[in-house]
XYZ file of C-alpha atoms in Angstrom:
290
model
C 122.170 64.028 144.598
C 120.407 60.616 145.532
C 119.192 58.121 142.608
C 116.748 56.713 144.943
C 113.071 56.191 143.451
C 110.521 55.919 146.392
C 108.623 53.890 143.821
C 110.842 50.945 143.385
C 112.863 51.446 146.416
C 110.198 52.156 149.177
C 107.149 50.850 147.813
C 108.458 48.061 146.163
C 107.254 48.473 142.323
C 108.791 47.258 139.288
C 109.515 49.951 137.104
C 109.114 48.748 133.251
C 109.796 52.245 131.606
C 113.246 52.305 132.419
C 115.832 52.971 129.682
C 117.770 49.654 130.655
C 114.613 47.739 129.705
C 113.981 49.336 126.288
C 117.719 48.107 125.623
C 117.271 44.748 126.216
C 113.747 44.774 124.216
C 115.853 46.124 121.264
C 118.769 43.590 121.850
C 116.451 40.751 121.854
C 114.686 41.682 118.650
C 117.950 41.926 116.942
C 119.073 38.896 118.280
C 115.694 37.165 116.867
C 116.169 38.595 113.685
C 119.406 38.068 112.928
C 119.801 34.647 114.340
C 120.747 32.917 110.980
C 123.863 35.456 110.236
C 125.037 36.026 114.045
C 124.653 32.309 114.959
C 124.252 30.044 111.581
C 125.576 27.038 114.319
C 122.629 27.078 116.178
C 120.713 25.261 113.264
C 123.150 22.139 113.297
C 120.925 20.961 116.236
C 117.735 21.477 114.581
C 115.498 20.236 112.162
C 115.189 23.747 110.772
C 117.693 25.508 108.438
C 118.576 29.096 108.823
C 116.941 29.796 105.194
C 113.694 27.883 106.869
C 114.159 30.396 109.961
C 114.090 33.327 107.885
C 110.913 32.718 105.793
C 108.816 31.483 108.374
C 110.162 34.200 111.179
C 106.976 36.208 110.635
C 104.200 33.588 110.736
C 106.076 31.856 113.788
C 105.878 35.487 115.519
C 102.114 35.897 114.788
C 101.666 32.415 115.832
C 103.624 33.033 119.346
C 101.996 36.427 119.596
C 98.470 35.169 119.738
C 99.641 32.358 122.090
C 101.159 34.931 124.700
C 97.845 37.305 124.244
C 95.425 33.967 124.897
C 97.457 33.318 127.981
C 97.599 37.185 129.191
C 93.476 37.234 128.021
C 92.465 34.679 130.522
C 88.895 36.322 131.833
C 90.028 39.046 134.302
C 86.835 38.140 135.880
C 88.096 34.392 136.241
C 91.140 35.593 137.995
C 89.424 37.760 140.200
C 87.174 35.210 141.427
C 89.897 32.606 141.491
C 92.398 34.686 143.888
C 89.871 36.772 145.852
C 85.861 36.074 145.821
C 86.598 32.225 146.077
C 89.014 32.548 148.453
C 86.848 35.053 150.475
C 84.085 33.194 150.422
C 85.681 29.828 151.511
C 87.218 31.817 154.553
C 83.897 33.200 155.652
C 84.865 36.610 154.733
C 82.477 37.356 152.238
C 79.612 35.941 149.983
C 79.259 36.401 146.336
C 76.799 35.989 143.264
C 78.458 36.008 139.938
C 76.335 38.130 137.615
C 78.270 37.692 134.401
C 75.867 37.120 131.804
C 72.717 38.322 133.955
C 73.344 41.633 134.983
C 75.333 44.391 133.815
C 78.042 44.202 136.734
C 80.203 41.600 137.511
C 79.826 40.260 140.629
C 77.593 41.074 144.096
C 77.783 40.081 147.396
C 77.865 40.798 151.069
C 80.802 41.281 153.392
C 80.676 39.406 156.658
C 79.916 42.642 158.456
C 76.668 42.706 156.396
C 77.357 45.289 153.984
C 76.705 44.619 150.464
C 79.162 45.020 147.527
C 79.093 45.687 143.958
C 82.276 45.012 141.696
C 82.967 45.374 138.182
C 86.391 43.732 136.819
C 88.140 45.600 133.812
C 91.800 45.041 132.419
C 94.476 47.262 132.500
C 93.009 50.264 130.215
C 89.437 50.196 131.603
C 87.506 49.953 128.498
C 83.684 49.404 128.456
C 83.563 51.022 132.043
C 80.618 53.042 130.999
C 77.860 49.863 130.663
C 77.697 49.313 134.412
C 74.433 48.994 136.349
C 75.007 49.422 140.144
C 72.533 47.670 142.511
C 70.447 50.446 144.204
C 71.218 48.735 147.854
C 75.210 48.780 147.243
C 77.198 49.705 150.087
C 80.650 49.349 148.715
C 80.871 50.046 145.189
C 84.261 48.587 143.514
C 86.168 48.468 140.620
C 88.820 46.043 139.956
C 91.816 46.496 137.574
C 93.311 43.502 136.594
C 96.517 44.547 135.031
C 98.535 41.972 132.629
C 100.267 44.480 130.004
C 104.048 44.721 130.120
C 104.043 48.197 128.158
C 107.160 50.104 129.357
C 105.543 52.657 131.573
C 106.642 53.916 135.120
C 104.798 52.435 137.837
C 102.667 56.169 138.441
C 101.653 56.206 135.040
C 100.172 52.449 135.046
C 98.647 53.073 138.451
C 97.075 56.666 137.504
C 95.920 55.793 134.133
C 92.978 53.193 135.433
C 92.266 55.318 138.021
C 91.260 58.489 135.972
C 89.146 56.531 133.906
C 87.290 55.512 136.774
C 86.957 58.965 138.254
C 85.540 60.035 135.137
C 82.977 57.469 134.962
C 81.812 58.047 138.473
C 81.348 61.606 137.809
C 79.517 60.955 134.678
C 77.350 58.423 135.985
C 76.787 60.181 139.531
C 78.083 57.244 140.838
C 79.713 57.148 144.112
C 82.792 54.705 143.641
C 83.916 53.377 147.413
C 87.255 51.904 146.241
C 89.192 50.767 142.969
C 91.547 47.746 143.414
C 94.582 47.537 141.168
C 96.460 43.971 141.023
C 99.416 44.639 138.587
C 101.102 41.154 138.049
C 103.761 42.546 135.722
C 104.843 45.431 137.773
C 103.361 45.610 141.234
C 104.974 44.832 144.328
C 105.245 41.496 146.073
C 105.445 39.914 149.250
C 108.005 38.056 150.753
C 106.507 34.935 149.850
C 105.983 36.200 146.090
C 102.405 37.167 146.230
C 101.335 40.570 144.122
C 100.183 43.119 146.847
C 97.207 44.538 145.300
C 96.610 49.002 145.361
C 93.538 49.863 146.892
C 92.593 53.339 145.972
C 90.118 54.977 148.190
C 87.669 57.970 147.602
C 85.253 60.081 149.545
C 82.158 58.890 150.976
C 80.478 60.743 148.255
C 81.480 62.251 144.966
C 81.268 66.153 144.804
C 78.846 68.231 143.407
C 77.969 71.960 143.644
C 75.623 70.977 146.454
C 78.193 68.879 148.263
C 81.825 70.469 147.172
C 84.068 68.752 149.685
C 82.823 65.624 150.785
C 84.318 63.640 153.647
C 86.752 60.838 153.218
C 86.106 57.412 155.080
C 87.910 56.703 158.169
C 90.544 54.052 158.040
C 88.821 51.636 160.665
C 85.848 51.426 158.198
C 87.500 50.048 155.439
C 86.344 46.328 155.881
C 86.354 45.738 152.017
C 90.102 47.046 151.708
C 90.649 45.026 154.736
C 89.478 41.831 153.370
C 91.314 42.409 149.963
C 94.692 42.592 151.583
C 93.758 39.564 154.230
C 92.794 37.503 151.202
C 95.733 38.556 148.729
C 98.655 39.376 150.976
C 97.898 37.116 153.889
C 97.734 40.324 156.261
C 94.743 42.079 156.618
C 95.925 44.657 159.241
C 95.502 48.241 157.556
C 98.120 49.585 159.629
C 100.957 47.456 158.544
C 103.596 48.950 156.836
C 103.512 46.886 153.934
C 99.816 47.292 153.618
C 99.649 51.389 154.114
C 102.497 51.244 151.293
C 99.429 50.444 148.740
C 96.756 52.349 150.194
C 96.045 55.546 148.302
C 93.529 58.318 149.342
C 91.899 60.320 146.363
C 90.381 63.423 147.400
C 88.104 65.233 145.377
C 86.593 69.028 145.738
C 84.464 71.161 143.774
C 85.489 74.592 142.901
C 82.595 77.107 142.837
C 85.133 79.530 141.987
C 86.535 77.804 138.814
C 83.793 75.263 137.877
C 86.012 72.498 138.523
C 86.870 69.400 140.300
C 90.055 69.423 141.909
C 91.838 65.800 142.702
C 94.356 65.031 144.885
C 95.921 61.504 145.313
C 98.617 60.293 147.996
C 100.070 57.312 149.482
C 98.949 56.615 153.025
C 102.495 55.363 154.014
C 104.398 58.358 153.011
C 101.840 61.332 151.796
C 104.872 62.823 149.558
C 104.673 60.319 147.263
C 101.840 61.278 145.082
C 99.861 61.048 142.103
C 100.265 63.559 139.454
C 96.398 64.259 138.366
C 94.601 67.306 136.650
C 91.136 69.023 137.773
C 88.325 68.278 135.619
C 85.842 70.926 134.208
C 82.614 70.039 135.819
C 80.575 71.438 132.930
C 82.123 68.562 130.354
C 81.089 65.681 132.993
C 77.629 67.079 133.298
C 74.540 65.836 131.882
C 73.999 67.157 127.984
C 70.573 69.284 128.639
């Protein structure tokens, strides 16, 4: 029986949810807590005694935690502007306006093709997604999840949790989400040059309703926004390239009249046997309250 993991061995992710990682984390915690008892000699080279270390350990850890969180907490919008929007504008691939503080969506702009786009940026968990106000002339509606959490979850779980929230928001708000970009610096795959490869989730051209139960998926040749994302972040905008296809996900949606549910299927473009586990949504639960 093969121990091969397609998520790590084929798609190139880092699995943060392994048992070995949990063991290492516990060993580090034990090392930090028991340093005076297990390694008293280390204090000979410092102006901190073993007693001072023990007395101030909690305070030092809280202070260090704050520093780490502040570093991780750099505004996700600033990161996206730095790694995608700014370089894209400089390359002539898009023009954008920073809407933060003036409108209820972070960025909007125009692709070189003339298509308009609107983008809102979220962190790993996608909170506060319900406040968005999408411009009426938007051709491409994009949500961007900038992940910086190092929680011990598998690649599939890290990807799935942000997608599910986006789908529920789109159905609740009757908004046709076009694509979702997930950039996962701690666990995402990387190019040979070390650049984080984003995952781009592609949704139907319209979200399903009882009147339009089985909307069509877009053609890959029409995914100019996705092409630009890969071009800027990885240097390869060829959507047929193997490395790129491994990070394109098709998210099919269908309304089932017989069950009153939205069925979902999420699969990888490079290998459609690699899927994300997902559950149907009861349509009545996401409809407007009468």
